[in-house]
Coordinates of C-alpha atoms in Angstrom, one line a residue:
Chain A
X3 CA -3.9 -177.4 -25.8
X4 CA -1.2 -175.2 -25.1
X5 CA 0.7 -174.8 -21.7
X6 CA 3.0 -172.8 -20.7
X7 CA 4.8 -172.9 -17.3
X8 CA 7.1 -170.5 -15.0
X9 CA 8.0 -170.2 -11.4
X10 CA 5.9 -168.2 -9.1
X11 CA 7.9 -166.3 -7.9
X12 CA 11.5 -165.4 -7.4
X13 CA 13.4 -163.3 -5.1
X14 CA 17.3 -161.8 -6.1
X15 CA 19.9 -159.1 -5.0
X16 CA 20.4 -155.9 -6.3
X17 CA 23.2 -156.2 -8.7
X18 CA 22.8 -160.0 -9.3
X19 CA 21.7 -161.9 -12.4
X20 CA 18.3 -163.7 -12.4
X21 CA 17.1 -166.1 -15.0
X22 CA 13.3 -166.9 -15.3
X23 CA 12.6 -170.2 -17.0
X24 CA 9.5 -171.0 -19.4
X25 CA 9.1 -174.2 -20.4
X26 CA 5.6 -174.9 -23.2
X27 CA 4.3 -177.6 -25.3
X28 CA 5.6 -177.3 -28.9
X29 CA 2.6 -178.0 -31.0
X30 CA 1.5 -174.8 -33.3
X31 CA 4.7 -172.8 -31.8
X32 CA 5.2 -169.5 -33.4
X33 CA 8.0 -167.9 -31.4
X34 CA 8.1 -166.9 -27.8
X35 CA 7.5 -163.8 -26.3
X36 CA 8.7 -162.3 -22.7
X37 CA 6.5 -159.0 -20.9
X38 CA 7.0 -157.5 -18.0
X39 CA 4.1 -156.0 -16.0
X40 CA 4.5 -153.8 -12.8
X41 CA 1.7 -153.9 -10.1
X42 CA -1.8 -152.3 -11.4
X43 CA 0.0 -151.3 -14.9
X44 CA 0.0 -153.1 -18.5
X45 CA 2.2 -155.8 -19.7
X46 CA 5.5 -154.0 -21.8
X47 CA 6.9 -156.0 -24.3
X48 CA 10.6 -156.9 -23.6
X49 CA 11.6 -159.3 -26.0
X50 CA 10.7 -161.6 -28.9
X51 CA 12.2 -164.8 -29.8
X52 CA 11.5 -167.2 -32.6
X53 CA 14.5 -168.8 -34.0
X54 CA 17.1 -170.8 -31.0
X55 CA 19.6 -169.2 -29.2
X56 CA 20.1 -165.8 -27.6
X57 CA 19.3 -162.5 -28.2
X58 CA 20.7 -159.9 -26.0
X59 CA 19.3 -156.4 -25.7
X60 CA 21.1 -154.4 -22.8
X61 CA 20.7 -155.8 -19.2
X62 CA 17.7 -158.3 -20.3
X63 CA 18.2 -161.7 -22.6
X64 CA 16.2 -164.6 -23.8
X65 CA 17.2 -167.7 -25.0
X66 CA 14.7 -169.5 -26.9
X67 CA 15.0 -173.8 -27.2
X68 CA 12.5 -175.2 -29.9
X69 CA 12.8 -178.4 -29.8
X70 CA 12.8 -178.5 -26.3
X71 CA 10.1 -176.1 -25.5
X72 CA 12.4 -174.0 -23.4
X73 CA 12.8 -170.5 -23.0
X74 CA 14.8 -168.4 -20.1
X75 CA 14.9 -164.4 -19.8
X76 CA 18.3 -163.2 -18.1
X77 CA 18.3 -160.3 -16.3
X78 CA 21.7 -158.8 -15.3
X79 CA 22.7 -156.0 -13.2
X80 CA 19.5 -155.8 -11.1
X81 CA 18.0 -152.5 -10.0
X82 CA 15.0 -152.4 -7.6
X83 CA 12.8 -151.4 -10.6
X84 CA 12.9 -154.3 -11.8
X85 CA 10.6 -155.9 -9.6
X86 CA 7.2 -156.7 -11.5
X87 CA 5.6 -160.0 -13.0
X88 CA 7.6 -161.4 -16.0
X89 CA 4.8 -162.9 -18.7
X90 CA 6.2 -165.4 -20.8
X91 CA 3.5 -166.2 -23.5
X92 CA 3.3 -167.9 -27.4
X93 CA 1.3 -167.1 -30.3
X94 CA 0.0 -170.7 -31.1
X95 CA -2.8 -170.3 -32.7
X96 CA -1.7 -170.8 -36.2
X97 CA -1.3 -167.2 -37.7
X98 CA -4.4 -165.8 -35.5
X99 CA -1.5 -164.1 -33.8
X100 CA -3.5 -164.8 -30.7
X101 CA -1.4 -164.8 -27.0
X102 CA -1.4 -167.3 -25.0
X103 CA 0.5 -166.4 -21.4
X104 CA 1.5 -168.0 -18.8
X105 CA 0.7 -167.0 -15.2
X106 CA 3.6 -164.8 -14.6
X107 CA 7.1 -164.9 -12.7
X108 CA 6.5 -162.4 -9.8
X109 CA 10.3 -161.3 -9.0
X110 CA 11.3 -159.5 -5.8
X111 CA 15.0 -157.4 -5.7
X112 CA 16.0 -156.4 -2.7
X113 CA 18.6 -154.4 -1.5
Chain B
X16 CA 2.2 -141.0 -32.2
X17 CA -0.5 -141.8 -29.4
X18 CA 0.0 -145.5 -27.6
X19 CA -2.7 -147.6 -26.8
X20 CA -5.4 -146.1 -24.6
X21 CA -8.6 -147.4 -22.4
X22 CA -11.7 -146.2 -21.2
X23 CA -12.8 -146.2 -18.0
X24 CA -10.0 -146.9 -15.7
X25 CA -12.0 -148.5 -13.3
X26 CA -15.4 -149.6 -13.1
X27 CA -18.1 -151.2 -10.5
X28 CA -21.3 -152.9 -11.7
X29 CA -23.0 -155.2 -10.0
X30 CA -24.0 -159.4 -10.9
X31 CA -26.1 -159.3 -13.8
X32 CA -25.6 -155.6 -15.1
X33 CA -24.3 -155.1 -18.5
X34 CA -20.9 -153.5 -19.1
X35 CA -19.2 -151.7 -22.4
X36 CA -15.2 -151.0 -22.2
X37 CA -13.6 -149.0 -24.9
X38 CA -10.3 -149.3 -26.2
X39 CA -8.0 -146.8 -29.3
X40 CA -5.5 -148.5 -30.6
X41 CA -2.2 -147.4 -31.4
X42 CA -1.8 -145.1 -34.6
X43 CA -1.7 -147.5 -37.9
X44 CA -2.6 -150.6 -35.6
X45 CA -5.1 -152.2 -37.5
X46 CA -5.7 -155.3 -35.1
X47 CA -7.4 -155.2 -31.8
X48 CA -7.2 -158.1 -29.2
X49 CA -8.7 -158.4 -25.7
X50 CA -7.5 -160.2 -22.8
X51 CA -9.2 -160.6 -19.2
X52 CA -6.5 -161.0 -16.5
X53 CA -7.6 -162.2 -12.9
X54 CA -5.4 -161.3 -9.9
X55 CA -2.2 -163.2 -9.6
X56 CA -2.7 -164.6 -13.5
X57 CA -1.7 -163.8 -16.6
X58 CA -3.9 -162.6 -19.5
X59 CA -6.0 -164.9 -21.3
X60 CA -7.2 -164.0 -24.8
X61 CA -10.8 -163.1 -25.1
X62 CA -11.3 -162.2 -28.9
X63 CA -9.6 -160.5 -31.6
X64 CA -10.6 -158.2 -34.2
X65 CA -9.2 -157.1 -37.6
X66 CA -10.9 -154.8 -40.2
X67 CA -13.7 -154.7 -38.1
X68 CA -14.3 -158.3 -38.0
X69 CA -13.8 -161.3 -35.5
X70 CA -11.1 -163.1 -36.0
X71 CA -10.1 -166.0 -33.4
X72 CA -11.8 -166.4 -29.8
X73 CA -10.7 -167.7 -26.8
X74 CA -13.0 -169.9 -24.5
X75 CA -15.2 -167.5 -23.2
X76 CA -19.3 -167.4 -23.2
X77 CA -21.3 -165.7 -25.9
X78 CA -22.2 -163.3 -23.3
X79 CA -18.5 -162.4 -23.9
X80 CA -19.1 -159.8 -27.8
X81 CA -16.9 -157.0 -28.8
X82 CA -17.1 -154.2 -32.1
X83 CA -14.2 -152.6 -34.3
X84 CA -14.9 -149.8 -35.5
X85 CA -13.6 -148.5 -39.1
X86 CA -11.0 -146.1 -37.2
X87 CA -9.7 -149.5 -35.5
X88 CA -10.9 -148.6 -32.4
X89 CA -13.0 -151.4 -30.1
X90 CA -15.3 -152.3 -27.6
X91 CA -15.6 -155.1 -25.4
X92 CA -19.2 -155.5 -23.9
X93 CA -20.0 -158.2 -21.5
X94 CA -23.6 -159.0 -20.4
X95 CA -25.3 -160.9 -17.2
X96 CA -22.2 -160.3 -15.5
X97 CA -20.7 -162.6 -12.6
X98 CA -19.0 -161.9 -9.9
X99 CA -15.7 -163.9 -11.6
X100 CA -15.8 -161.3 -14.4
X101 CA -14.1 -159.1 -12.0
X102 CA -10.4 -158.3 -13.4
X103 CA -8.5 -156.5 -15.5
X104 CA -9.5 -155.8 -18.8
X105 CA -6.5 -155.2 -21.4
X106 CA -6.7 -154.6 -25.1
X107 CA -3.3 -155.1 -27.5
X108 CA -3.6 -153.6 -30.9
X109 CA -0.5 -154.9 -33.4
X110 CA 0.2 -153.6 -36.5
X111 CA -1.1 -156.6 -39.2
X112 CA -2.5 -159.3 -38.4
X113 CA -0.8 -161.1 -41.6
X114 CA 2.4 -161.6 -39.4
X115 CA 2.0 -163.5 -36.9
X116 CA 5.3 -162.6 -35.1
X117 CA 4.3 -158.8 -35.0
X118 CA 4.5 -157.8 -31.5
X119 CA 1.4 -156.6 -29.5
X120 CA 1.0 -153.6 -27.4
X121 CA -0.9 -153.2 -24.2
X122 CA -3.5 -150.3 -23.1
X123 CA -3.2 -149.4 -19.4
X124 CA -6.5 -151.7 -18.6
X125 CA -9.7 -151.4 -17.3
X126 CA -10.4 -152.5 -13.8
X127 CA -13.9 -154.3 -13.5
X128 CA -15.2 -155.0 -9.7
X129 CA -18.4 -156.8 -9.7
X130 CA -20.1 -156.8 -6.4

Protein backbone atom coordinates (compact mmCIF):
# COMPACT_ATOMS: atom_id res chain seq x y z
CA UNK A 1 0.00 0.00 0.00
CA UNK A 2 0.54 3.52 0.22
CA UNK A 3 2.35 5.45 3.15
CA UNK A 4 2.87 8.54 3.76
CA UNK A 5 4.88 9.99 6.67
CA UNK A 6 5.39 13.46 8.56
CA UNK A 7 6.64 14.67 11.95
CA UNK A 8 4.21 14.95 14.78
CA UNK A 9 4.66 17.86 15.60
CA UNK A 10 6.69 20.97 15.39
CA UNK A 11 7.10 24.01 17.31
CA UNK A 12 8.64 27.66 15.65
CA UNK A 13 8.85 31.45 16.29
CA UNK A 14 6.82 34.05 15.15
CA UNK A 15 8.50 35.46 12.14
CA UNK A 16 10.67 32.30 11.39
CA UNK A 17 10.58 29.85 8.53
CA UNK A 18 9.32 26.28 9.17
CA UNK A 19 9.55 23.46 6.71
CA UNK A 20 7.31 20.32 7.21
CA UNK A 21 8.68 17.24 5.47
CA UNK A 22 6.53 14.34 3.73
CA UNK A 23 8.17 11.61 2.67
CA UNK A 24 5.60 8.45 0.66
CA UNK A 25 6.06 5.42 -1.28
CA UNK A 26 5.99 6.11 -5.07
CA UNK A 27 3.92 3.45 -6.49
CA UNK A 28 0.49 4.85 -8.30
CA UNK A 29 1.76 8.54 -7.38
CA UNK A 30 -0.47 11.16 -8.88
CA UNK A 31 0.89 14.41 -7.44
CA UNK A 32 1.02 15.54 -3.85
CA UNK A 33 -1.23 17.62 -2.05
CA UNK A 34 -0.59 19.86 1.35
CA UNK A 35 -3.99 21.04 3.81
CA UNK A 36 -4.03 22.73 6.57
CA UNK A 37 -6.71 22.07 9.25
CA UNK A 38 -7.21 24.26 12.45
CA UNK A 39 -8.59 22.61 15.67
CA UNK A 40 -12.36 21.32 15.27
CA UNK A 41 -12.51 22.88 11.58
CA UNK A 42 -12.09 21.19 7.98
CA UNK A 43 -8.97 20.58 6.14
CA UNK A 44 -8.24 23.88 3.53
CA UNK A 45 -6.42 23.14 0.62
CA UNK A 46 -3.08 24.97 0.37
CA UNK A 47 -1.30 23.70 -2.30
CA UNK A 48 -0.93 21.11 -5.11
CA UNK A 49 2.10 19.61 -6.56
CA UNK A 50 2.58 17.15 -9.29
CA UNK A 51 5.58 17.83 -11.42
CA UNK A 52 9.33 18.37 -9.24
CA UNK A 53 10.47 21.45 -7.88
CA UNK A 54 8.81 24.41 -6.16
CA UNK A 55 5.92 26.31 -6.35
CA UNK A 56 5.59 29.30 -4.40
CA UNK A 57 2.29 31.01 -3.52
CA UNK A 58 2.86 33.95 -0.97
CA UNK A 59 4.32 32.99 2.51
CA UNK A 60 3.60 29.10 1.95
CA UNK A 61 5.79 26.67 -0.68
CA UNK A 62 6.07 23.09 -1.62
CA UNK A 63 8.60 21.41 -3.20
CA UNK A 64 7.59 18.15 -4.62
CA UNK A 65 10.69 15.14 -5.28
CA UNK A 66 9.27 12.22 -7.43
CA UNK A 67 11.70 10.08 -7.60
CA UNK A 68 12.47 10.26 -4.26
CA UNK A 69 9.12 10.32 -2.67
CA UNK A 70 9.77 13.63 -0.96
CA UNK A 71 7.80 16.55 -0.45
CA UNK A 72 8.36 19.68 2.10
CA UNK A 73 5.86 22.71 2.64
CA UNK A 74 7.78 26.05 3.63
CA UNK A 75 6.26 28.42 5.56
CA UNK A 76 7.82 31.90 5.92
CA UNK A 77 7.10 34.83 7.95
CA UNK A 78 5.10 33.00 10.69
CA UNK A 79 2.07 34.53 12.30
CA UNK A 80 0.39 32.84 15.32
CA UNK A 81 -2.49 31.80 12.99
CA UNK A 82 -0.75 29.65 11.55
CA UNK A 83 -0.81 27.15 14.08
CA UNK A 84 -3.09 24.08 12.90
CA UNK A 85 -2.30 20.49 11.62
CA UNK A 86 -0.60 20.45 8.10
CA UNK A 87 -2.05 17.20 6.02
CA UNK A 88 0.18 16.09 3.48
CA UNK A 89 -1.83 13.45 1.39
CA UNK A 90 -1.66 11.64 -2.41
CA UNK A 91 -4.19 10.62 -4.75
CA UNK A 92 -2.83 7.06 -5.51
CA UNK A 93 -5.47 5.26 -6.41
CA UNK A 94 -5.07 5.34 -10.08
CA UNK A 95 -7.54 8.05 -11.40
CA UNK A 96 -10.25 7.30 -8.51
CA UNK A 97 -8.99 10.62 -7.37
CA UNK A 98 -9.29 9.08 -3.92
CA UNK A 99 -6.95 10.87 -0.87
CA UNK A 100 -4.88 9.22 0.92
CA UNK A 101 -3.40 11.46 4.09
CA UNK A 102 -1.02 11.26 6.34
CA UNK A 103 -1.58 11.77 10.04
CA UNK A 104 -0.78 15.41 10.17
CA UNK A 105 2.10 17.85 11.23
CA UNK A 106 0.58 19.56 14.35
CA UNK A 107 2.78 23.02 14.31
CA UNK A 108 2.88 25.29 17.41
CA UNK A 109 4.16 29.37 16.76
CA UNK A 110 4.84 31.06 19.62
CA UNK A 111 5.55 34.41 20.35
CA UNK B 1 -21.50 30.31 -5.04
CA UNK B 2 -22.29 28.11 -1.71
CA UNK B 3 -19.11 25.90 -0.35
CA UNK B 4 -19.43 22.69 0.87
CA UNK B 5 -21.87 22.15 3.76
CA UNK B 6 -22.86 19.31 6.45
CA UNK B 7 -25.55 18.21 8.40
CA UNK B 8 -25.68 17.85 11.72
CA UNK B 9 -22.75 19.37 13.35
CA UNK B 10 -22.59 17.15 16.02
CA UNK B 11 -24.21 14.02 16.86
CA UNK B 12 -24.50 11.35 19.90
CA UNK B 13 -25.89 7.76 19.32
CA UNK B 14 -25.25 5.15 21.17
CA UNK B 15 -23.22 1.28 20.21
CA UNK B 16 -25.45 -0.27 17.80
CA UNK B 17 -27.85 2.66 16.70
CA UNK B 18 -27.98 3.48 13.18
CA UNK B 19 -26.79 6.89 11.98
CA UNK B 20 -27.46 9.03 8.49
CA UNK B 21 -25.00 12.28 7.90
CA UNK B 22 -25.82 14.56 4.98
CA UNK B 23 -23.50 16.39 2.98
CA UNK B 24 -24.24 19.46 -0.29
CA UNK B 25 -21.54 19.77 -2.25
CA UNK B 26 -20.21 22.72 -3.70
CA UNK B 27 -22.11 24.31 -6.79
CA UNK B 28 -21.08 22.32 -10.19
CA UNK B 29 -19.23 19.66 -7.93
CA UNK B 30 -20.31 16.64 -9.29
CA UNK B 31 -18.11 14.18 -7.07
CA UNK B 32 -18.69 13.41 -3.50
CA UNK B 33 -16.07 11.71 -1.21
CA UNK B 34 -16.21 10.78 2.48
CA UNK B 35 -13.52 10.61 4.90
CA UNK B 36 -13.69 9.54 8.81
CA UNK B 37 -10.98 11.31 10.74
CA UNK B 38 -10.19 10.02 14.43
CA UNK B 39 -8.55 12.44 16.94
CA UNK B 40 -5.01 13.20 16.41
CA UNK B 41 -5.15 11.44 12.64
CA UNK B 42 -5.68 12.39 9.45
CA UNK B 43 -8.68 11.58 7.13
CA UNK B 44 -8.99 8.24 5.72
CA UNK B 45 -11.12 7.77 2.65
CA UNK B 46 -14.44 5.97 3.19
CA UNK B 47 -16.13 5.93 -0.33
CA UNK B 48 -16.67 8.10 -3.21
CA UNK B 49 -19.49 8.83 -5.31
CA UNK B 50 -19.87 10.25 -8.88
CA UNK B 51 -23.22 10.59 -10.88
CA UNK B 52 -24.89 8.96 -8.23
CA UNK B 53 -22.81 5.91 -8.17
CA UNK B 54 -19.85 4.30 -6.09
CA UNK B 55 -16.87 4.75 -7.33
CA UNK B 56 -13.72 3.51 -5.24
CA UNK B 57 -13.90 2.42 -1.37
CA UNK B 58 -11.61 2.45 1.20
CA UNK B 59 -11.25 -0.38 3.85
CA UNK B 60 -14.14 0.04 5.71
CA UNK B 61 -17.18 -2.67 6.68
CA UNK B 62 -20.33 -3.01 4.59
CA UNK B 63 -21.98 -1.61 7.42
CA UNK B 64 -20.08 1.52 6.09
CA UNK B 65 -23.06 2.63 2.66
CA UNK B 66 -23.63 6.09 1.35
CA UNK B 67 -26.33 7.67 -1.59
CA UNK B 68 -25.79 10.57 -4.29
CA UNK B 69 -28.44 12.00 -5.07
CA UNK B 70 -29.13 13.53 -8.78
CA UNK B 71 -28.46 17.22 -7.28
CA UNK B 72 -24.98 15.74 -6.22
CA UNK B 73 -25.77 15.86 -2.88
CA UNK B 74 -24.94 12.66 -0.35
CA UNK B 75 -25.42 10.73 2.57
CA UNK B 76 -23.31 8.66 4.54
CA UNK B 77 -25.21 6.07 6.77
CA UNK B 78 -23.48 3.78 9.08
CA UNK B 79 -25.25 0.95 10.89
CA UNK B 80 -24.52 -1.24 14.23
CA UNK B 81 -22.43 1.38 15.23
CA UNK B 82 -19.13 0.92 17.57
CA UNK B 83 -17.82 2.92 19.85
CA UNK B 84 -14.50 3.48 17.38
CA UNK B 85 -16.91 5.00 14.89
CA UNK B 86 -16.71 7.98 17.01
CA UNK B 87 -14.87 10.94 14.87
CA UNK B 88 -15.15 13.35 12.51
CA UNK B 89 -17.06 12.84 9.56
CA UNK B 90 -15.91 15.09 6.41
CA UNK B 91 -17.19 15.04 2.92
CA UNK B 92 -15.01 16.69 -0.18
CA UNK B 93 -16.88 17.23 -3.32
CA UNK B 94 -14.35 18.15 -6.56
CA UNK B 95 -15.41 19.22 -9.65
CA UNK B 96 -14.79 15.88 -12.18
CA UNK B 97 -13.83 13.03 -11.28
CA UNK B 98 -12.05 12.57 -14.88
CA UNK B 99 -9.03 14.57 -13.46
CA UNK B 100 -7.57 13.10 -11.12
CA UNK B 101 -5.36 16.15 -10.03
CA UNK B 102 -8.67 18.29 -9.45
CA UNK B 103 -8.46 19.52 -5.99
CA UNK B 104 -11.04 18.55 -3.32
CA UNK B 105 -12.93 20.69 -0.98
CA UNK B 106 -13.82 19.99 2.62
CA UNK B 107 -17.42 20.54 4.46
CA UNK B 108 -16.98 21.72 8.02
CA UNK B 109 -17.68 17.93 9.37
CA UNK B 110 -19.86 16.10 11.37
CA UNK B 111 -18.87 15.21 14.84
CA UNK B 112 -20.12 11.54 15.84
CA UNK B 113 -19.73 10.55 19.70
CA UNK B 114 -20.81 7.02 20.30
CA UNK B 115 -21.27 6.24 23.93
Amino acid sequence: GQNIDQPTEMTATEGAIVQINCTYQTSGFNGLFWYQQHAGEAPTFLSYNVLDGLEEKGRFSSFLSRSKGYSYLLLKELQMKDSASYLCAGPFSGGYNKLIFGAGTRLAVHP
Amino acid sequence: ETGVTQSPTHLIKTRGQQVTLRCSSQSGHNTVSWYQQALGQGPQFIFQYYREEENGRGNFPPRFSGLQFPNYSSELNVNALELDDSALYLCASSLELSRSTDTQYFGPGTRLTVL
